PDB file of C-alpha atoms in Angstrom:
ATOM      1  CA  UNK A  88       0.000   0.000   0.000  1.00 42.00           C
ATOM      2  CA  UNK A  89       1.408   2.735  -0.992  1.00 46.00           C
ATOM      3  CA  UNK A  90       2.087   6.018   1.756  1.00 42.00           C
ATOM      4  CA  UNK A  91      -0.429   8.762  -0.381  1.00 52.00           C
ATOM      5  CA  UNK A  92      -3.308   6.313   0.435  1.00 77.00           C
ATOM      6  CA  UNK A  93      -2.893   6.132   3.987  1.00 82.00           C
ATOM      7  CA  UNK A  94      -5.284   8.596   5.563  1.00 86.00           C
ATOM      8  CA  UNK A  95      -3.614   9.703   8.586  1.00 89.00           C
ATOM      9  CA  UNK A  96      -4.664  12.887  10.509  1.00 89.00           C
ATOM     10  CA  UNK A  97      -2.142  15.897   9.315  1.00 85.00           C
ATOM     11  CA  UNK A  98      -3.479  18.378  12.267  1.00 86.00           C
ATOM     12  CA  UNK A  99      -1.341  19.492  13.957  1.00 86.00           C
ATOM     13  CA  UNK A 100      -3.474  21.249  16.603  1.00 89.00           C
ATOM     14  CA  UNK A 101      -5.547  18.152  17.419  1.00 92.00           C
ATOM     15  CA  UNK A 102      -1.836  16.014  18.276  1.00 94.00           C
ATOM     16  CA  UNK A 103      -0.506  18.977  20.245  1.00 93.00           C
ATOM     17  CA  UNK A 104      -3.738  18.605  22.565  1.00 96.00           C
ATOM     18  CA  UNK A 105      -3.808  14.856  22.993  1.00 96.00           C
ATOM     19  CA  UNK A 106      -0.253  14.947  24.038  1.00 96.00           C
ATOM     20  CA  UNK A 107      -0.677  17.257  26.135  1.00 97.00           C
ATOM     21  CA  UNK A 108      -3.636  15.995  27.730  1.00 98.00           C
ATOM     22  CA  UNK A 109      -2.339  12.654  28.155  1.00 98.00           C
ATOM     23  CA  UNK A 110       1.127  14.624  29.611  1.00 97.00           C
ATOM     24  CA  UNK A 111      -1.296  16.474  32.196  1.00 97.00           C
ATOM     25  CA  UNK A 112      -3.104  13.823  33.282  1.00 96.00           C
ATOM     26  CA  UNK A 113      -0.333  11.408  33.959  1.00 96.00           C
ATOM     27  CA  UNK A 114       2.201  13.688  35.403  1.00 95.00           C
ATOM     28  CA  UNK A 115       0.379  16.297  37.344  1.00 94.00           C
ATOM     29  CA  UNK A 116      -0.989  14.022  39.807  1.00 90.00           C
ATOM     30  CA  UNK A 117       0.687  13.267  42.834  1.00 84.00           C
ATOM     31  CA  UNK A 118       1.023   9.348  42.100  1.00 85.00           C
ATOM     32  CA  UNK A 119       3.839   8.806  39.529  1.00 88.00           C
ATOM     33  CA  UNK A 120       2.856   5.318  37.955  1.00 94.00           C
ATOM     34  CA  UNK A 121       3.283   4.168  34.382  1.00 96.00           C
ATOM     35  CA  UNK A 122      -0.228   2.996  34.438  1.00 97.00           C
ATOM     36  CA  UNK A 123      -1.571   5.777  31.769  1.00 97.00           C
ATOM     37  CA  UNK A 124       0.844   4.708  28.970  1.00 97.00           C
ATOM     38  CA  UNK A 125      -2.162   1.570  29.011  1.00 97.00           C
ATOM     39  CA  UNK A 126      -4.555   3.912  27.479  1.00 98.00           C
ATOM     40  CA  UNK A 127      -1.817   5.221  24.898  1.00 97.00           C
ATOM     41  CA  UNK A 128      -3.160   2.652  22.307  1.00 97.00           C
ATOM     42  CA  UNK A 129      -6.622   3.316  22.950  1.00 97.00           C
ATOM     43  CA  UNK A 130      -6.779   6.922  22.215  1.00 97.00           C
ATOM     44  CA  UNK A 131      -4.637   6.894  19.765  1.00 97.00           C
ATOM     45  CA  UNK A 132      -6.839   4.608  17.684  1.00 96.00           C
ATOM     46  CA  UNK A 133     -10.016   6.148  18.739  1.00 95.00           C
ATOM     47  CA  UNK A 134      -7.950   9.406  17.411  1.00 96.00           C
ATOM     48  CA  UNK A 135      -7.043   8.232  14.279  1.00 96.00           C
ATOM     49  CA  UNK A 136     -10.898   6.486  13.152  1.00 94.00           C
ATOM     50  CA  UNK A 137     -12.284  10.540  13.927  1.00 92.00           C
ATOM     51  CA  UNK A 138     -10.146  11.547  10.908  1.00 91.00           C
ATOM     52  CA  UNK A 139     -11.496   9.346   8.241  1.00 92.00           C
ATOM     53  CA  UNK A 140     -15.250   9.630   9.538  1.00 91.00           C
ATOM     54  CA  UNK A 141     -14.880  13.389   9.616  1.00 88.00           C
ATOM     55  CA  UNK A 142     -13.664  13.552   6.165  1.00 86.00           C
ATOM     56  CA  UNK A 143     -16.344  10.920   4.919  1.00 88.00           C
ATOM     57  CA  UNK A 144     -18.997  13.277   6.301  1.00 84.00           C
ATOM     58  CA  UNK A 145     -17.349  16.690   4.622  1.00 82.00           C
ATOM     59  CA  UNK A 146     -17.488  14.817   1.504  1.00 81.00           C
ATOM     60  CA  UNK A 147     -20.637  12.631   1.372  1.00 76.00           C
ATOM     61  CA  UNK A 148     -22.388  15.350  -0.205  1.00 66.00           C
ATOM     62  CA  UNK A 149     -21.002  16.040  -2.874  1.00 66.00           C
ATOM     63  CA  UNK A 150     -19.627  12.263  -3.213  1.00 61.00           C
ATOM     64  CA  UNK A 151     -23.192  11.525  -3.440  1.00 59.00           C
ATOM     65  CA  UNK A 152     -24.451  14.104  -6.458  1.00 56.00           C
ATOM     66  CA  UNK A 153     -20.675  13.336  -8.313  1.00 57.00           C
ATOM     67  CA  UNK A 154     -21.194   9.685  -7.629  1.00 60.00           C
ATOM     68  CA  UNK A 155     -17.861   9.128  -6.228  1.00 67.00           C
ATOM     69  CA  UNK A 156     -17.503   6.379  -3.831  1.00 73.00           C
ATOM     70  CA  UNK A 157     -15.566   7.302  -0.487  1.00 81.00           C
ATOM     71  CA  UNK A 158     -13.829   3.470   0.243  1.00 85.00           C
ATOM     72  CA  UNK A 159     -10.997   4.807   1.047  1.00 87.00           C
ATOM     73  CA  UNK A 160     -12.182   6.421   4.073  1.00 89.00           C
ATOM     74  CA  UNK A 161     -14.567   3.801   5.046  1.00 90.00           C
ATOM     75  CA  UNK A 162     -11.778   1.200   4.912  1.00 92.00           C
ATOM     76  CA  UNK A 163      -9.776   3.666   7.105  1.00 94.00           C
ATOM     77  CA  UNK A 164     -12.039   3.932   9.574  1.00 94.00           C
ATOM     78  CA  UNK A 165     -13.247   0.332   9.405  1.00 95.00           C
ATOM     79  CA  UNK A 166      -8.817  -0.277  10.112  1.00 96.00           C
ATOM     80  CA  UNK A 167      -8.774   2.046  12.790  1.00 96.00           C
ATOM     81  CA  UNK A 168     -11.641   1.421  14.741  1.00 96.00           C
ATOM     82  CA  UNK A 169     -10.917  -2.242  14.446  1.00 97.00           C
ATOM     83  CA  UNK A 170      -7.661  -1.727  15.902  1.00 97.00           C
ATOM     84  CA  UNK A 171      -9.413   0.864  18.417  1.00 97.00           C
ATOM     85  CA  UNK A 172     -11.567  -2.173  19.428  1.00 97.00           C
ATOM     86  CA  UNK A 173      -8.774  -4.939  20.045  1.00 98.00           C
ATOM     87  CA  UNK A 174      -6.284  -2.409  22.532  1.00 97.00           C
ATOM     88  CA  UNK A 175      -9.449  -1.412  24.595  1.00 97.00           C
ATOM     89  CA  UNK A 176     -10.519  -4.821  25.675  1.00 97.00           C
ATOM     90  CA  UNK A 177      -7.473  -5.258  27.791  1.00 97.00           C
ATOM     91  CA  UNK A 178      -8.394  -2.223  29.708  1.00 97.00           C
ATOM     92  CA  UNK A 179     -11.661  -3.394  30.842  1.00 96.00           C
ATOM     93  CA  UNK A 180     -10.642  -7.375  31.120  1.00 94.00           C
ATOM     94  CA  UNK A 181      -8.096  -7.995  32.501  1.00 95.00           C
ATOM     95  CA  UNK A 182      -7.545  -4.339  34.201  1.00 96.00           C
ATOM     96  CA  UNK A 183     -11.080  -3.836  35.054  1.00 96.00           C
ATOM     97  CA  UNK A 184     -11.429  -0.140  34.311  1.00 97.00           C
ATOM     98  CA  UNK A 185     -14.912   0.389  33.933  1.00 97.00           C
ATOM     99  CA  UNK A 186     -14.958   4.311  35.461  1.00 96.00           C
ATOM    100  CA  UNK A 187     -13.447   4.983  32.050  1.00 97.00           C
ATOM    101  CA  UNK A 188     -16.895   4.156  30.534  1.00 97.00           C
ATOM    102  CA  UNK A 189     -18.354   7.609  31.598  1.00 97.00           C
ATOM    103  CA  UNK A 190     -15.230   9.454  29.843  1.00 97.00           C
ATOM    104  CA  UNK A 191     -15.783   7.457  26.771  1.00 96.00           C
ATOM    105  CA  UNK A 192     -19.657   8.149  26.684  1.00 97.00           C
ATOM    106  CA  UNK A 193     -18.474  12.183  27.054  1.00 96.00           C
ATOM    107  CA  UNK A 194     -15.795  11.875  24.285  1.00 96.00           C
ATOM    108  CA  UNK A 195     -18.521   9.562  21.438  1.00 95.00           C
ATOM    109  CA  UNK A 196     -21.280  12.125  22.259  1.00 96.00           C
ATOM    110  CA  UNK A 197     -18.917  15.605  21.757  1.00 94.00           C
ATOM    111  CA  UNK A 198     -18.066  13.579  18.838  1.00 92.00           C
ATOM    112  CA  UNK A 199     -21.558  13.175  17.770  1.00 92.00           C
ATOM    113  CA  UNK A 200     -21.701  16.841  17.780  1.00 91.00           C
ATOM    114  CA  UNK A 201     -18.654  17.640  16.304  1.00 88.00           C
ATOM    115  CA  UNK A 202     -19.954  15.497  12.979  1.00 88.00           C
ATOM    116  CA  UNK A 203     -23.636  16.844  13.061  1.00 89.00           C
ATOM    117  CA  UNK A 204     -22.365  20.172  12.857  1.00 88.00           C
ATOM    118  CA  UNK A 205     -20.194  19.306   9.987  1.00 84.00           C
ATOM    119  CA  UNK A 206     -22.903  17.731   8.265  1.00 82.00           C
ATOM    120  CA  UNK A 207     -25.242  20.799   8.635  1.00 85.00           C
ATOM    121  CA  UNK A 208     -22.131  22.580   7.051  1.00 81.00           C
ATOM    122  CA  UNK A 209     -20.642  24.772   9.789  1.00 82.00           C
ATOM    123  CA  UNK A 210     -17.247  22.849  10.201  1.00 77.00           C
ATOM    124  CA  UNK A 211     -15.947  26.188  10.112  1.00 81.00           C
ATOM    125  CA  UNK A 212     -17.613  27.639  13.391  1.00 88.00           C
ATOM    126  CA  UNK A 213     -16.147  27.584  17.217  1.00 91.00           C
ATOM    127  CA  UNK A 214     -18.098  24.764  17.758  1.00 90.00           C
ATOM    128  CA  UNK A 215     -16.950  22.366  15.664  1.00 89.00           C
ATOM    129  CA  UNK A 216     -13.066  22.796  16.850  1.00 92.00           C
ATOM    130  CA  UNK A 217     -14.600  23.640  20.404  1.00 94.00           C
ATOM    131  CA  UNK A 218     -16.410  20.050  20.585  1.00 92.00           C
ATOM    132  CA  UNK A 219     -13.519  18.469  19.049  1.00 92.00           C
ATOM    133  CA  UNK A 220     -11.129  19.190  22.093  1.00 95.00           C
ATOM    134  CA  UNK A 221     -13.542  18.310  24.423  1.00 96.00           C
ATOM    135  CA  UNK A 222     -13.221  14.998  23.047  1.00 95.00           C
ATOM    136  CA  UNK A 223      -9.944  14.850  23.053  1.00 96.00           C
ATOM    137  CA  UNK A 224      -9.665  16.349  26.534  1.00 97.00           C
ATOM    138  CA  UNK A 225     -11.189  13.423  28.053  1.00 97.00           C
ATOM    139  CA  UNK A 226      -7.773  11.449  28.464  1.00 98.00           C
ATOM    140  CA  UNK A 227      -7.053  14.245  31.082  1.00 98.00           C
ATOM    141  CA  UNK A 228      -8.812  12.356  33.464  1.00 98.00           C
ATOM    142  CA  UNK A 229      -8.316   9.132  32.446  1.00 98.00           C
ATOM    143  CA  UNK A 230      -4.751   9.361  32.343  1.00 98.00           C
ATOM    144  CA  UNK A 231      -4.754  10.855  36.146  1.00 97.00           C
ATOM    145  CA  UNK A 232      -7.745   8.210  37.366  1.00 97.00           C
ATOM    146  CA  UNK A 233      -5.529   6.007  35.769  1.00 97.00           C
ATOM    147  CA  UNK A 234      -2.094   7.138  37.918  1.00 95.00           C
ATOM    148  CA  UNK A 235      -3.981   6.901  41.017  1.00 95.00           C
ATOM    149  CA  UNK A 236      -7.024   4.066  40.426  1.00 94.00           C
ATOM    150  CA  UNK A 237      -9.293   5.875  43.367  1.00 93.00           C
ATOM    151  CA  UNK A 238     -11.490   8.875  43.703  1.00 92.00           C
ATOM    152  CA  UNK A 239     -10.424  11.986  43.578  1.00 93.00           C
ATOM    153  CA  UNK A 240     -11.451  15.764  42.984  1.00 94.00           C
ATOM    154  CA  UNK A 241      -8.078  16.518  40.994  1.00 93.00           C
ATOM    155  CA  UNK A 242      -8.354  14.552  37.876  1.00 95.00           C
ATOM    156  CA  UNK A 243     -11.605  16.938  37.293  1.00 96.00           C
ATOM    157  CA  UNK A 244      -9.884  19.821  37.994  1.00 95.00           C
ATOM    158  CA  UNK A 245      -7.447  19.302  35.641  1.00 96.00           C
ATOM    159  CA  UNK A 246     -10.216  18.468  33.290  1.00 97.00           C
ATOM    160  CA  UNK A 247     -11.482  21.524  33.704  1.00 97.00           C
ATOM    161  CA  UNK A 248      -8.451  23.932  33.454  1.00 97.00           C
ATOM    162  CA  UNK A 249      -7.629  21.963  30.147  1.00 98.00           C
ATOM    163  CA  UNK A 250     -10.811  22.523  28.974  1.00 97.00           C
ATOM    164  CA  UNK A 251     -10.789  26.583  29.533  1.00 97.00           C
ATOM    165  CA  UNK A 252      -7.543  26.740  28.292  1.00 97.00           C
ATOM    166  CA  UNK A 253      -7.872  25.677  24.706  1.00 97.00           C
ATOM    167  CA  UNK A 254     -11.272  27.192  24.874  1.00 97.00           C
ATOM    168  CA  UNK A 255      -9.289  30.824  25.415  1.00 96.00           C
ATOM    169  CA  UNK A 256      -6.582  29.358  22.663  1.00 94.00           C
ATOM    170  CA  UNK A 257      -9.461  28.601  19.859  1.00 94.00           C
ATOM    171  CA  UNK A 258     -10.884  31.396  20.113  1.00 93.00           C
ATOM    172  CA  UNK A 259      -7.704  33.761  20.420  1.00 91.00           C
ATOM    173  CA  UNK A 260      -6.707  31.689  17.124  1.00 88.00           C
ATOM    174  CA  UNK A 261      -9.554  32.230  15.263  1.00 88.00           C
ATOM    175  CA  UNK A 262      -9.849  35.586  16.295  1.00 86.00           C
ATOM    176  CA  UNK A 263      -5.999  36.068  14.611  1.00 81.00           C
ATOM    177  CA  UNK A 264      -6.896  34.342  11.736  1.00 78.00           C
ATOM    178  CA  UNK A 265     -10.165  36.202  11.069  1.00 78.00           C
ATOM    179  CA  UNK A 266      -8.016  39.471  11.147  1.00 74.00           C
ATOM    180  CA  UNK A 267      -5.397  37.798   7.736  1.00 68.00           C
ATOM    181  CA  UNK A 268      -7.755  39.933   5.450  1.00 63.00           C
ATOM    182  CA  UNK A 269      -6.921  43.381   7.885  1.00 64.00           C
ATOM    183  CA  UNK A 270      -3.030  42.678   8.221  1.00 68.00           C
ATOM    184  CA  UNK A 271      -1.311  39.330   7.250  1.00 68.00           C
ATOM    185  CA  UNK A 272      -0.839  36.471   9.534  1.00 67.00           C
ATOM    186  CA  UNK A 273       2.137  34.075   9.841  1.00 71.00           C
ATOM    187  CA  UNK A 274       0.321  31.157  10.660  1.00 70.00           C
ATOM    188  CA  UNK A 275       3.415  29.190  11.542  1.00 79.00           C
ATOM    189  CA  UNK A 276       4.579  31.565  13.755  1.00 81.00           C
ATOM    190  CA  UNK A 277       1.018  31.202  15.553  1.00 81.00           C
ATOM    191  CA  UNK A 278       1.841  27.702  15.600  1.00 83.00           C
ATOM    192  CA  UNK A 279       5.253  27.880  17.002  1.00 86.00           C
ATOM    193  CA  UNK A 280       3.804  30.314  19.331  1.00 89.00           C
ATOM    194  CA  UNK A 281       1.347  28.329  20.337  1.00 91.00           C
ATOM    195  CA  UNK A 282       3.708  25.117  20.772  1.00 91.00           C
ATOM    196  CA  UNK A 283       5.112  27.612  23.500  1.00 93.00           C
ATOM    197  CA  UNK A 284       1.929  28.058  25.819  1.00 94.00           C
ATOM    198  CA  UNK A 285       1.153  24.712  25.790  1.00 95.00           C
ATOM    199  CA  UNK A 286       4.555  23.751  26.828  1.00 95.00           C
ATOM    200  CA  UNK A 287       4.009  26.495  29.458  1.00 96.00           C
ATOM    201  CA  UNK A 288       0.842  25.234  30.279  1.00 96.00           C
ATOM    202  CA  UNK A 289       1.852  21.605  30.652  1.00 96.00           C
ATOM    203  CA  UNK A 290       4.395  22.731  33.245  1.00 96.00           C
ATOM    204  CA  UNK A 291       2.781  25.362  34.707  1.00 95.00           C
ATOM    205  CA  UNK A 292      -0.171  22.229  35.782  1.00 95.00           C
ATOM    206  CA  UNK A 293       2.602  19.980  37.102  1.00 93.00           C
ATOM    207  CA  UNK A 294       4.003  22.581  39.270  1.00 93.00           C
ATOM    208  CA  UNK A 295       0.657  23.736  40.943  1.00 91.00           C
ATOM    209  CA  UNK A 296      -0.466  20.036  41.518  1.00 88.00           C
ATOM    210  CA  UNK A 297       2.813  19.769  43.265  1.00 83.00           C
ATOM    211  CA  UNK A 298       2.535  22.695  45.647  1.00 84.00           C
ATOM    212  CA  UNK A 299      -0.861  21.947  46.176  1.00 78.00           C
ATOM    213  CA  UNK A 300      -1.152  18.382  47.130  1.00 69.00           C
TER     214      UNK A 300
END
Protein backbone atom coordinates (compact mmCIF):
# COMPACT_ATOMS: atom_id res chain seq x y z
CA UNK A 1 0.00 0.00 0.00
CA UNK A 2 1.41 2.73 -0.99
CA UNK A 3 2.09 6.02 1.76
CA UNK A 4 -0.43 8.76 -0.38
CA UNK A 5 -3.31 6.31 0.44
CA UNK A 6 -2.89 6.13 3.99
CA UNK A 7 -5.28 8.60 5.56
CA UNK A 8 -3.61 9.70 8.59
CA UNK A 9 -4.66 12.89 10.51
CA UNK A 10 -2.14 15.90 9.31
CA UNK A 11 -3.48 18.38 12.27
CA UNK A 12 -1.34 19.49 13.96
CA UNK A 13 -3.47 21.25 16.60
CA UNK A 14 -5.55 18.15 17.42
CA UNK A 15 -1.84 16.01 18.28
CA UNK A 16 -0.51 18.98 20.24
CA UNK A 17 -3.74 18.60 22.56
CA UNK A 18 -3.81 14.86 22.99
CA UNK A 19 -0.25 14.95 24.04
CA UNK A 20 -0.68 17.26 26.13
CA UNK A 21 -3.64 16.00 27.73
CA UNK A 22 -2.34 12.65 28.15
CA UNK A 23 1.13 14.62 29.61
CA UNK A 24 -1.30 16.47 32.20
CA UNK A 25 -3.10 13.82 33.28
CA UNK A 26 -0.33 11.41 33.96
CA UNK A 27 2.20 13.69 35.40
CA UNK A 28 0.38 16.30 37.34
CA UNK A 29 -0.99 14.02 39.81
CA UNK A 30 0.69 13.27 42.83
CA UNK A 31 1.02 9.35 42.10
CA UNK A 32 3.84 8.81 39.53
CA UNK A 33 2.86 5.32 37.95
CA UNK A 34 3.28 4.17 34.38
CA UNK A 35 -0.23 3.00 34.44
CA UNK A 36 -1.57 5.78 31.77
CA UNK A 37 0.84 4.71 28.97
CA UNK A 38 -2.16 1.57 29.01
CA UNK A 39 -4.55 3.91 27.48
CA UNK A 40 -1.82 5.22 24.90
CA UNK A 41 -3.16 2.65 22.31
CA UNK A 42 -6.62 3.32 22.95
CA UNK A 43 -6.78 6.92 22.22
CA UNK A 44 -4.64 6.89 19.77
CA UNK A 45 -6.84 4.61 17.68
CA UNK A 46 -10.02 6.15 18.74
CA UNK A 47 -7.95 9.41 17.41
CA UNK A 48 -7.04 8.23 14.28
CA UNK A 49 -10.90 6.49 13.15
CA UNK A 50 -12.28 10.54 13.93
CA UNK A 51 -10.15 11.55 10.91
CA UNK A 52 -11.50 9.35 8.24
CA UNK A 53 -15.25 9.63 9.54
CA UNK A 54 -14.88 13.39 9.62
CA UNK A 55 -13.66 13.55 6.17
CA UNK A 56 -16.34 10.92 4.92
CA UNK A 57 -19.00 13.28 6.30
CA UNK A 58 -17.35 16.69 4.62
CA UNK A 59 -17.49 14.82 1.50
CA UNK A 60 -20.64 12.63 1.37
CA UNK A 61 -22.39 15.35 -0.20
CA UNK A 62 -21.00 16.04 -2.87
CA UNK A 63 -19.63 12.26 -3.21
CA UNK A 64 -23.19 11.53 -3.44
CA UNK A 65 -24.45 14.10 -6.46
CA UNK A 66 -20.68 13.34 -8.31
CA UNK A 67 -21.19 9.69 -7.63
CA UNK A 68 -17.86 9.13 -6.23
CA UNK A 69 -17.50 6.38 -3.83
CA UNK A 70 -15.57 7.30 -0.49
CA UNK A 71 -13.83 3.47 0.24
CA UNK A 72 -11.00 4.81 1.05
CA UNK A 73 -12.18 6.42 4.07
CA UNK A 74 -14.57 3.80 5.05
CA UNK A 75 -11.78 1.20 4.91
CA UNK A 76 -9.78 3.67 7.11
CA UNK A 77 -12.04 3.93 9.57
CA UNK A 78 -13.25 0.33 9.41
CA UNK A 79 -8.82 -0.28 10.11
CA UNK A 80 -8.77 2.05 12.79
CA UNK A 81 -11.64 1.42 14.74
CA UNK A 82 -10.92 -2.24 14.45
CA UNK A 83 -7.66 -1.73 15.90
CA UNK A 84 -9.41 0.86 18.42
CA UNK A 85 -11.57 -2.17 19.43
CA UNK A 86 -8.77 -4.94 20.04
CA UNK A 87 -6.28 -2.41 22.53
CA UNK A 88 -9.45 -1.41 24.59
CA UNK A 89 -10.52 -4.82 25.68
CA UNK A 90 -7.47 -5.26 27.79
CA UNK A 91 -8.39 -2.22 29.71
CA UNK A 92 -11.66 -3.39 30.84
CA UNK A 93 -10.64 -7.37 31.12
CA UNK A 94 -8.10 -7.99 32.50
CA UNK A 95 -7.55 -4.34 34.20
CA UNK A 96 -11.08 -3.84 35.05
CA UNK A 97 -11.43 -0.14 34.31
CA UNK A 98 -14.91 0.39 33.93
CA UNK A 99 -14.96 4.31 35.46
CA UNK A 100 -13.45 4.98 32.05
CA UNK A 101 -16.90 4.16 30.53
CA UNK A 102 -18.35 7.61 31.60
CA UNK A 103 -15.23 9.45 29.84
CA UNK A 104 -15.78 7.46 26.77
CA UNK A 105 -19.66 8.15 26.68
CA UNK A 106 -18.47 12.18 27.05
CA UNK A 107 -15.80 11.88 24.28
CA UNK A 108 -18.52 9.56 21.44
CA UNK A 109 -21.28 12.12 22.26
CA UNK A 110 -18.92 15.60 21.76
CA UNK A 111 -18.07 13.58 18.84
CA UNK A 112 -21.56 13.18 17.77
CA UNK A 113 -21.70 16.84 17.78
CA UNK A 114 -18.65 17.64 16.30
CA UNK A 115 -19.95 15.50 12.98
CA UNK A 116 -23.64 16.84 13.06
CA UNK A 117 -22.36 20.17 12.86
CA UNK A 118 -20.19 19.31 9.99
CA UNK A 119 -22.90 17.73 8.26
CA UNK A 120 -25.24 20.80 8.64
CA UNK A 121 -22.13 22.58 7.05
CA UNK A 122 -20.64 24.77 9.79
CA UNK A 123 -17.25 22.85 10.20
CA UNK A 124 -15.95 26.19 10.11
CA UNK A 125 -17.61 27.64 13.39
CA UNK A 126 -16.15 27.58 17.22
CA UNK A 127 -18.10 24.76 17.76
CA UNK A 128 -16.95 22.37 15.66
CA UNK A 129 -13.07 22.80 16.85
CA UNK A 130 -14.60 23.64 20.40
CA UNK A 131 -16.41 20.05 20.58
CA UNK A 132 -13.52 18.47 19.05
CA UNK A 133 -11.13 19.19 22.09
CA UNK A 134 -13.54 18.31 24.42
CA UNK A 135 -13.22 15.00 23.05
CA UNK A 136 -9.94 14.85 23.05
CA UNK A 137 -9.66 16.35 26.53
CA UNK A 138 -11.19 13.42 28.05
CA UNK A 139 -7.77 11.45 28.46
CA UNK A 140 -7.05 14.25 31.08
CA UNK A 141 -8.81 12.36 33.46
CA UNK A 142 -8.32 9.13 32.45
CA UNK A 143 -4.75 9.36 32.34
CA UNK A 144 -4.75 10.85 36.15
CA UNK A 145 -7.74 8.21 37.37
CA UNK A 146 -5.53 6.01 35.77
CA UNK A 147 -2.09 7.14 37.92
CA UNK A 148 -3.98 6.90 41.02
CA UNK A 149 -7.02 4.07 40.43
CA UNK A 150 -9.29 5.88 43.37
CA UNK A 151 -11.49 8.87 43.70
CA UNK A 152 -10.42 11.99 43.58
CA UNK A 153 -11.45 15.76 42.98
CA UNK A 154 -8.08 16.52 40.99
CA UNK A 155 -8.35 14.55 37.88
CA UNK A 156 -11.61 16.94 37.29
CA UNK A 157 -9.88 19.82 37.99
CA UNK A 158 -7.45 19.30 35.64
CA UNK A 159 -10.22 18.47 33.29
CA UNK A 160 -11.48 21.52 33.70
CA UNK A 161 -8.45 23.93 33.45
CA UNK A 162 -7.63 21.96 30.15
CA UNK A 163 -10.81 22.52 28.97
CA UNK A 164 -10.79 26.58 29.53
CA UNK A 165 -7.54 26.74 28.29
CA UNK A 166 -7.87 25.68 24.71
CA UNK A 167 -11.27 27.19 24.87
CA UNK A 168 -9.29 30.82 25.41
CA UNK A 169 -6.58 29.36 22.66
CA UNK A 170 -9.46 28.60 19.86
CA UNK A 171 -10.88 31.40 20.11
CA UNK A 172 -7.70 33.76 20.42
CA UNK A 173 -6.71 31.69 17.12
CA UNK A 174 -9.55 32.23 15.26
CA UNK A 175 -9.85 35.59 16.30
CA UNK A 176 -6.00 36.07 14.61
CA UNK A 177 -6.90 34.34 11.74
CA UNK A 178 -10.17 36.20 11.07
CA UNK A 179 -8.02 39.47 11.15
CA UNK A 180 -5.40 37.80 7.74
CA UNK A 181 -7.76 39.93 5.45
CA UNK A 182 -6.92 43.38 7.88
CA UNK A 183 -3.03 42.68 8.22
CA UNK A 184 -1.31 39.33 7.25
CA UNK A 185 -0.84 36.47 9.53
CA UNK A 186 2.14 34.07 9.84
CA UNK A 187 0.32 31.16 10.66
CA UNK A 188 3.42 29.19 11.54
CA UNK A 189 4.58 31.56 13.76
CA UNK A 190 1.02 31.20 15.55
CA UNK A 191 1.84 27.70 15.60
CA UNK A 192 5.25 27.88 17.00
CA UNK A 193 3.80 30.31 19.33
CA UNK A 194 1.35 28.33 20.34
CA UNK A 195 3.71 25.12 20.77
CA UNK A 196 5.11 27.61 23.50
CA UNK A 197 1.93 28.06 25.82
CA UNK A 198 1.15 24.71 25.79
CA UNK A 199 4.56 23.75 26.83
CA UNK A 200 4.01 26.49 29.46
CA UNK A 201 0.84 25.23 30.28
CA UNK A 202 1.85 21.60 30.65
CA UNK A 203 4.40 22.73 33.25
CA UNK A 204 2.78 25.36 34.71
CA UNK A 205 -0.17 22.23 35.78
CA UNK A 206 2.60 19.98 37.10
CA UNK A 207 4.00 22.58 39.27
CA UNK A 208 0.66 23.74 40.94
CA UNK A 209 -0.47 20.04 41.52
CA UNK A 210 2.81 19.77 43.26
CA UNK A 211 2.54 22.69 45.65
CA UNK A 212 -0.86 21.95 46.18
CA UNK A 213 -1.15 18.38 47.13
Amino acid sequence: MKMKKILFPNEHGAWGMLTVAFLIGWLATPDFSLRPWFLVPAALGGFLARYPLGIYFKKKRVARSLQIPLSREKNWFCLYSLFTFLVTIPLFYPLGWFWLLPLVMVSFLSFVGHLVAIVQRKERTFFVEWSAMVGLSTLVPAAAYASILRWSLQPIILWVLFIGYYSWRIGAIRKKVAERREKPVDLRKIGKRELFYSGLFVLAMIIASRIFD
